[in-house]
Structure formats: C-alpha cells, structure tokens
C-alpha cells in the first residue's frame, strides 16, 4: 500500500503538534513507521488520505461498537447542532441519558457526566477519598485509568514499596499515595492493605484489563477484592471506560455479578464524542458538589452534542440486547480462526478474550498480569502489525492493546482478516 499523502501530512503535523499527534499511541512509536491519516470511515471500514481501505479493529479505541458513522448517532448530533452547541446551563437531554444509563447499569443511582475517561477516573478517586476520608489508593500494574497524575505510576522495586512516577512531572508526593498491586494476585493486594492499615480509600481496577492486551480477572479475584474492600472500609472502583456498555448492557458488574461502589465510563457512552462519566449509589454521589463537599466541574460537561451522541448510542444498545451476543459470537469466530492459523504455522502465541475484547500475544505462557503481558515478542508483533496493515487490516499499533470488535463487521470481513493473518504469518 502507498501512504504518500499520509507521510506528507504527518511531516506537516510534526512541525506544529508534538510528535504530530494529539495522543501518543497514534504515533506508531511502538511499531515503527509513520501513522496513517484517516479521511473518513463508515461501518467497519476506515479510508485513509491515500484512498486505502482498512478493516478497522481499533474503532476509535472502543466507542464505535456499532460501526463508524452509525446513522442514528450521526442524525442525533446533526439535529442537535442546529439548535446550539453549548449553553453552560442544564438541558433535558442530560437527564434523559442519565436515566437510561442508571436503568442499564446495576448498583448505581446517580451519574455525573464529564468529558473523558481520564476525568471520570480522576474524579472517582477524589470522590472516594472525600467519602472515606483516606488518601491512599491501590491500582494495578498494567491497568490504565487515563493520564492524571495519581495513575501514572509503575512498579518500582517491588509491589509492596511505594510507586515510582513513570512520567516526569508527577511528583513524589502524588506517587507515594498510589500503591501498586499485581493484577490477579489477591495475596499481594491483601499485603498492601495490611501494610497501610486505615490509610487506603479505594481500589481502582479494570474489571477486565484492556490496556496490557486483554487480561481477564481470574475466577474469584473480583469477589475477593469486593470482600477486602468491605472488610477494610474501602471503596471498590470499577474503571469500565472500556468494558462499560461493551461486555453487557450493565458492563462487567453485570457480566461477573460483582457490585462496585463507583463505576467509571467513557468510550461507548459518548458514541464517539468526548464523554466520560462516573456513577455510584446515592450515599456516595451526594458527596459531590453542589450537594456535598467534593468539588468537580466542567464548562463543557454534559455538552448537548456529546449527550445526543451518547443517548442515541445507549438507546440502540438498550433496545437491541442481541448485539452483545452477536459481538461475542463474532469475536469467538475470529479467535478460533486466528488460533487455528497460528497453530498450523507453529507461531508461539496466547490469545486472550472476554466478550468482544481480544488480544493476540506472541508468547505461549499464560498472560495474567503486566509481567506476563510484557513477555510477548515485540519484534514479531511489529512485523505482524505492518503485515496486517499491508493486507488492509488496521489493528492497534501496540502489543499492549485490545482489539475492539464492532458489530459492523461481517463474517466476510472476519474471514478476510483470518486470511490476512495466514498470509502474514507465513513471512514471520
Ligand atoms: C481509555 C481508557 C481511559 C481513559 O479515557 P480517555 O477518554 O482516553 O481519557 C481510562 N480507563 C480505561 C480503562 C480506558 O480504557
């Protein structure tokens, strides 16, 4: 494929935008090469500035669960835009989407809308700290909760030590309040709690991790976290920015039957516009300003265009529950197809999948946490990524990402993808 115009546009962008992109993973740094500039998208396909077509497995990193330029969402946004795009005053549609979200997701009474998943997680932790009166938090290595300071902490010299900032600009003071645990290791979590008695406000977790590839929670792990939170007056925060409205109508809480105290949303809830949200039972949500003392605000929060897109998206999902089964069946079909090809070609691999989240790791050890996720062969992944791209299949440009399956994919698209895997692995 030829990427002439994309290359020229990237060179131009690099002069005025750091790295040429407004979010780092778009830059292809993990895989090499220059990013593709997208001109438009429809259904399961992306079209770039050079006129190439790709089957899309990123789907804007999750939101496009029903495909690009999905008609009911587009219509809702266009109609809303004609009536003014922001007022800084309440509108009826905010209540409509709130009512719908609260009806779809278990264990939540109220929801507050923000502009991104980052804001949702940042605000959820502030709320948990305000509610419990405790300052420390537990997060898991390999889980991503957006780019706010408290979350940019990676493993230091061992899980029981204080976190070390993994970006300049995050202060030691902030880092010391974030305790880092190992995903799927309940003893590790219990030890952290024991070592920080009465100081931990909450545990925040991706109930299915999606930012180190797809890593499912082990049987009983989420329930054990729930029990530890109950025993220690800590709140359990499910970051469902990726899993919410994807794994089921009610997200991971519904799928696994585990109650979280605060739930964070993003991605699907905005239908492709910038939306995040966090939700909880009344007792917790009433700690938020203007009712309670915990401050949180936003000039464009609950923006009419964003709410119109989100409401149209959630309405489609709510009225059409079969979509979740369909997504799961398509993803399982892809899983089987790719696994078969990799096996017959003797390519070392592990495929993880939960619902419509799937990732291919080029290592045969079980992938259960950040350490095991990091073992995959990155050179193989790079070659695989570029090979697939050349075949017209666009997967995330990083081995640490889940593929996001969209209902717009047909079985012909899936067969084409499996065929592409077959021709790519022959040259690996
Ligand atoms: C994408 C993501 C975020 C961050 O959301 P943004 O809208 O990019 O700020 C937070 N948590 C999880 C689990 C995510 O996948």
mmCIF file of N, CA and C in Angstrom, residues 327-384:
data_model
loop_
_atom_site.group_PDB
_atom_site.id
_atom_site.type_symbol
_atom_site.label_atom_id
_atom_site.label_comp_id
_atom_site.label_asym_id
_atom_site.label_seq_id
_atom_site.Cartn_x
_atom_site.Cartn_y
_atom_site.Cartn_z
ATOM 1 N N UNK A 327 -21.788 -9.708 19.095
ATOM 2 C CA UNK A 327 -20.392 -9.270 19.207
ATOM 3 C C UNK A 327 -19.521 -10.402 19.734
ATOM 4 N N UNK A 328 -20.058 -11.083 20.747
ATOM 5 C CA UNK A 328 -19.308 -12.174 21.357
ATOM 6 C C UNK A 328 -19.088 -13.312 20.363
ATOM 7 N N UNK A 329 -20.132 -13.632 19.583
ATOM 8 C CA UNK A 329 -20.006 -14.714 18.590
ATOM 9 C C UNK A 329 -18.990 -14.360 17.509
ATOM 10 N N UNK A 330 -19.033 -13.116 17.065
ATOM 11 C CA UNK A 330 -18.075 -12.692 16.032
ATOM 12 C C UNK A 330 -16.649 -12.754 16.563
ATOM 13 N N UNK A 331 -16.481 -12.326 17.814
ATOM 14 C CA UNK A 331 -15.137 -12.320 18.387
ATOM 15 C C UNK A 331 -14.626 -13.745 18.593
ATOM 16 N N UNK A 332 -15.529 -14.637 19.004
ATOM 17 C CA UNK A 332 -15.143 -16.041 19.188
ATOM 18 C C UNK A 332 -14.751 -16.664 17.844
ATOM 19 N N UNK A 333 -15.478 -16.298 16.799
ATOM 20 C CA UNK A 333 -15.185 -16.799 15.446
ATOM 21 C C UNK A 333 -13.790 -16.350 15.012
ATOM 22 N N UNK A 334 -13.499 -15.084 15.268
ATOM 23 C CA UNK A 334 -12.178 -14.526 14.930
ATOM 24 C C UNK A 334 -11.083 -15.233 15.737
ATOM 25 N N UNK A 335 -11.362 -15.421 17.019
ATOM 26 C CA UNK A 335 -10.452 -16.107 17.935
ATOM 27 C C UNK A 335 -10.094 -17.499 17.382
ATOM 28 N N UNK A 336 -11.120 -18.270 17.066
ATOM 29 C CA UNK A 336 -10.899 -19.641 16.558
ATOM 30 C C UNK A 336 -10.100 -19.621 15.259
ATOM 31 N N UNK A 337 -10.481 -18.704 14.384
ATOM 32 C CA UNK A 337 -9.819 -18.625 13.077
ATOM 33 C C UNK A 337 -8.339 -18.285 13.208
ATOM 34 N N UNK A 338 -8.048 -17.275 14.017
ATOM 35 C CA UNK A 338 -6.650 -16.844 14.175
ATOM 36 C C UNK A 338 -5.843 -17.918 14.901
ATOM 37 N N UNK A 339 -6.435 -18.500 15.942
ATOM 38 C CA UNK A 339 -5.728 -19.539 16.706
ATOM 39 C C UNK A 339 -5.360 -20.705 15.794
ATOM 40 N N UNK A 340 -6.288 -21.082 14.931
ATOM 41 C CA UNK A 340 -6.042 -22.193 14.014
ATOM 42 C C UNK A 340 -4.861 -21.879 13.086
ATOM 43 N N UNK A 341 -4.864 -20.668 12.533
ATOM 44 C CA UNK A 341 -3.786 -20.269 11.621
ATOM 45 C C UNK A 341 -2.438 -20.240 12.341
ATOM 46 N N UNK A 342 -2.417 -19.677 13.545
ATOM 47 C CA UNK A 342 -1.146 -19.577 14.275
ATOM 48 C C UNK A 342 -0.625 -20.971 14.651
ATOM 49 N N UNK A 343 -1.562 -21.845 15.054
ATOM 50 C CA UNK A 343 -1.162 -23.207 15.404
ATOM 51 C C UNK A 343 -0.574 -23.951 14.206
ATOM 52 N N UNK A 344 -1.294 -23.908 13.098
ATOM 53 C CA UNK A 344 -0.816 -24.660 11.923
ATOM 54 C C UNK A 344 0.516 -24.122 11.411
ATOM 55 N N UNK A 345 0.804 -22.872 11.728
ATOM 56 C CA UNK A 345 2.077 -22.304 11.264
ATOM 57 C C UNK A 345 3.147 -22.269 12.356
ATOM 58 N N UNK A 346 2.849 -22.968 13.454
ATOM 59 C CA UNK A 346 3.817 -23.064 14.554
ATOM 60 C C UNK A 346 4.299 -21.718 15.085
ATOM 61 N N UNK A 347 3.366 -20.767 15.198
ATOM 62 C CA UNK A 347 3.727 -19.464 15.773
ATOM 63 C C UNK A 347 3.369 -19.498 17.262
ATOM 64 N N UNK A 348 4.365 -19.229 18.095
ATOM 65 C CA UNK A 348 4.167 -19.185 19.536
ATOM 66 C C UNK A 348 3.167 -18.075 19.871
ATOM 67 N N UNK A 349 2.102 -18.424 20.564
ATOM 68 C CA UNK A 349 1.100 -17.391 20.846
ATOM 69 C C UNK A 349 0.194 -17.747 22.023
ATOM 70 N N UNK A 350 -0.443 -16.718 22.559
ATOM 71 C CA UNK A 350 -1.541 -16.871 23.511
ATOM 72 C C UNK A 350 -2.604 -15.890 23.070
ATOM 73 N N UNK A 351 -3.844 -16.329 23.013
ATOM 74 C CA UNK A 351 -4.932 -15.390 22.693
ATOM 75 C C UNK A 351 -5.833 -15.281 23.915
ATOM 76 N N UNK A 352 -6.042 -14.069 24.381
ATOM 77 C CA UNK A 352 -6.970 -13.836 25.490
ATOM 78 C C UNK A 352 -8.234 -13.196 24.948
ATOM 79 N N UNK A 353 -9.360 -13.577 25.509
ATOM 80 C CA UNK A 353 -10.607 -12.983 25.042
ATOM 81 C C UNK A 353 -11.651 -12.975 26.145
ATOM 82 N N UNK A 354 -12.354 -11.877 26.273
ATOM 83 C CA UNK A 354 -13.561 -11.806 27.097
ATOM 84 C C UNK A 354 -14.576 -11.029 26.281
ATOM 85 N N UNK A 355 -15.708 -11.639 25.984
ATOM 86 C CA UNK A 355 -16.733 -10.953 25.188
ATOM 87 C C UNK A 355 -16.135 -10.458 23.893
ATOM 88 N N UNK A 356 -16.288 -9.161 23.619
ATOM 89 C CA UNK A 356 -15.772 -8.605 22.369
ATOM 90 C C UNK A 356 -14.427 -7.922 22.556
ATOM 91 N N UNK A 357 -13.696 -8.309 23.595
ATOM 92 C CA UNK A 357 -12.309 -7.842 23.754
ATOM 93 C C UNK A 357 -11.385 -9.031 23.499
ATOM 94 N N UNK A 358 -10.378 -8.823 22.662
ATOM 95 C CA UNK A 358 -9.485 -9.931 22.319
ATOM 96 C C UNK A 358 -8.086 -9.388 22.075
ATOM 97 N N UNK A 359 -7.063 -10.165 22.434
ATOM 98 C CA UNK A 359 -5.698 -9.762 22.092
ATOM 99 C C UNK A 359 -4.841 -10.984 21.810
ATOM 100 N N UNK A 360 -3.907 -10.780 20.886
ATOM 101 C CA UNK A 360 -3.001 -11.852 20.462
ATOM 102 C C UNK A 360 -1.618 -11.533 21.014
ATOM 103 N N UNK A 361 -1.068 -12.439 21.821
ATOM 104 C CA UNK A 361 0.255 -12.249 22.424
ATOM 105 C C UNK A 361 1.217 -13.257 21.802
ATOM 106 N N UNK A 362 2.393 -12.790 21.411
ATOM 107 C CA UNK A 362 3.342 -13.706 20.781
ATOM 108 C C UNK A 362 4.284 -14.331 21.802
ATOM 109 N N UNK A 363 3.677 -15.113 22.671
ATOM 110 C CA UNK A 363 4.398 -15.867 23.696
ATOM 111 C C UNK A 363 3.429 -16.967 24.127
ATOM 112 N N UNK A 364 3.945 -18.145 24.513
ATOM 113 C CA UNK A 364 2.955 -19.172 24.846
ATOM 114 C C UNK A 364 2.638 -19.311 26.325
ATOM 115 N N UNK A 365 3.267 -18.476 27.169
ATOM 116 C CA UNK A 365 2.913 -18.506 28.587
ATOM 117 C C UNK A 365 1.564 -17.817 28.780
ATOM 118 N N UNK A 366 0.867 -18.227 29.823
ATOM 119 C CA UNK A 366 -0.396 -17.594 30.175
ATOM 120 C C UNK A 366 -0.188 -16.105 30.413
ATOM 121 N N UNK A 367 -1.074 -15.257 29.925
ATOM 122 C CA UNK A 367 -0.959 -13.822 30.164
ATOM 123 C C UNK A 367 -1.986 -13.433 31.221
ATOM 124 N N UNK A 368 -1.500 -13.163 32.438
ATOM 125 C CA UNK A 368 -2.411 -12.933 33.567
ATOM 126 C C UNK A 368 -2.181 -11.598 34.259
ATOM 127 N N UNK A 369 -1.063 -10.926 33.941
ATOM 128 C CA UNK A 369 -0.752 -9.649 34.590
ATOM 129 C C UNK A 369 0.247 -8.889 33.715
ATOM 130 N N UNK A 370 0.735 -7.761 34.222
ATOM 131 C CA UNK A 370 1.599 -6.918 33.401
ATOM 132 C C UNK A 370 2.919 -7.606 33.056
ATOM 133 N N UNK A 371 3.431 -8.332 34.032
ATOM 134 C CA UNK A 371 4.707 -9.014 33.814
ATOM 135 C C UNK A 371 4.609 -10.040 32.674
ATOM 136 N N UNK A 372 3.561 -10.842 32.731
ATOM 137 C CA UNK A 372 3.417 -11.867 31.682
ATOM 138 C C UNK A 372 3.018 -11.222 30.350
ATOM 139 N N UNK A 373 2.266 -10.117 30.429
ATOM 140 C CA UNK A 373 1.885 -9.430 29.187
ATOM 141 C C UNK A 373 3.110 -8.830 28.500
ATOM 142 N N UNK A 374 4.108 -8.462 29.292
ATOM 143 C CA UNK A 374 5.306 -7.816 28.748
ATOM 144 C C UNK A 374 6.260 -8.797 28.071
ATOM 145 N N UNK A 375 5.993 -10.105 28.243
ATOM 146 C CA UNK A 375 6.916 -11.106 27.709
ATOM 147 C C UNK A 375 6.763 -11.371 26.221
ATOM 148 N N UNK A 376 5.641 -10.901 25.647
ATOM 149 C CA UNK A 376 5.398 -11.182 24.231
ATOM 150 C C UNK A 376 6.536 -10.671 23.359
ATOM 151 N N UNK A 377 6.751 -11.336 22.228
ATOM 152 C CA UNK A 377 7.837 -10.945 21.337
ATOM 153 C C UNK A 377 7.430 -9.713 20.533
ATOM 154 N N UNK A 378 8.040 -8.575 20.865
ATOM 155 C CA UNK A 378 7.631 -7.321 20.244
ATOM 156 C C UNK A 378 8.054 -7.228 18.780
ATOM 157 N N UNK A 379 9.165 -7.875 18.428
ATOM 158 C CA UNK A 379 9.582 -7.856 17.016
ATOM 159 C C UNK A 379 8.564 -8.598 16.152
ATOM 160 N N UNK A 380 8.081 -9.715 16.688
ATOM 161 C CA UNK A 380 7.044 -10.452 15.957
ATOM 162 C C UNK A 380 5.802 -9.583 15.825
ATOM 163 N N UNK A 381 5.433 -8.906 16.943
ATOM 164 C CA UNK A 381 4.238 -8.068 16.880
ATOM 165 C C UNK A 381 4.382 -6.979 15.823
ATOM 166 N N UNK A 382 5.536 -6.327 15.807
ATOM 167 C CA UNK A 382 5.764 -5.242 14.825
ATOM 168 C C UNK A 382 5.578 -5.746 13.400
ATOM 169 N N UNK A 383 6.206 -6.882 13.121
ATOM 170 C CA UNK A 383 6.107 -7.445 11.768
ATOM 171 C C UNK A 383 4.652 -7.823 11.469
ATOM 172 N N UNK A 384 3.986 -8.371 12.475
ATOM 173 C CA UNK A 384 2.582 -8.756 12.328
ATOM 174 C C UNK A 384 1.719 -7.521 12.038
#
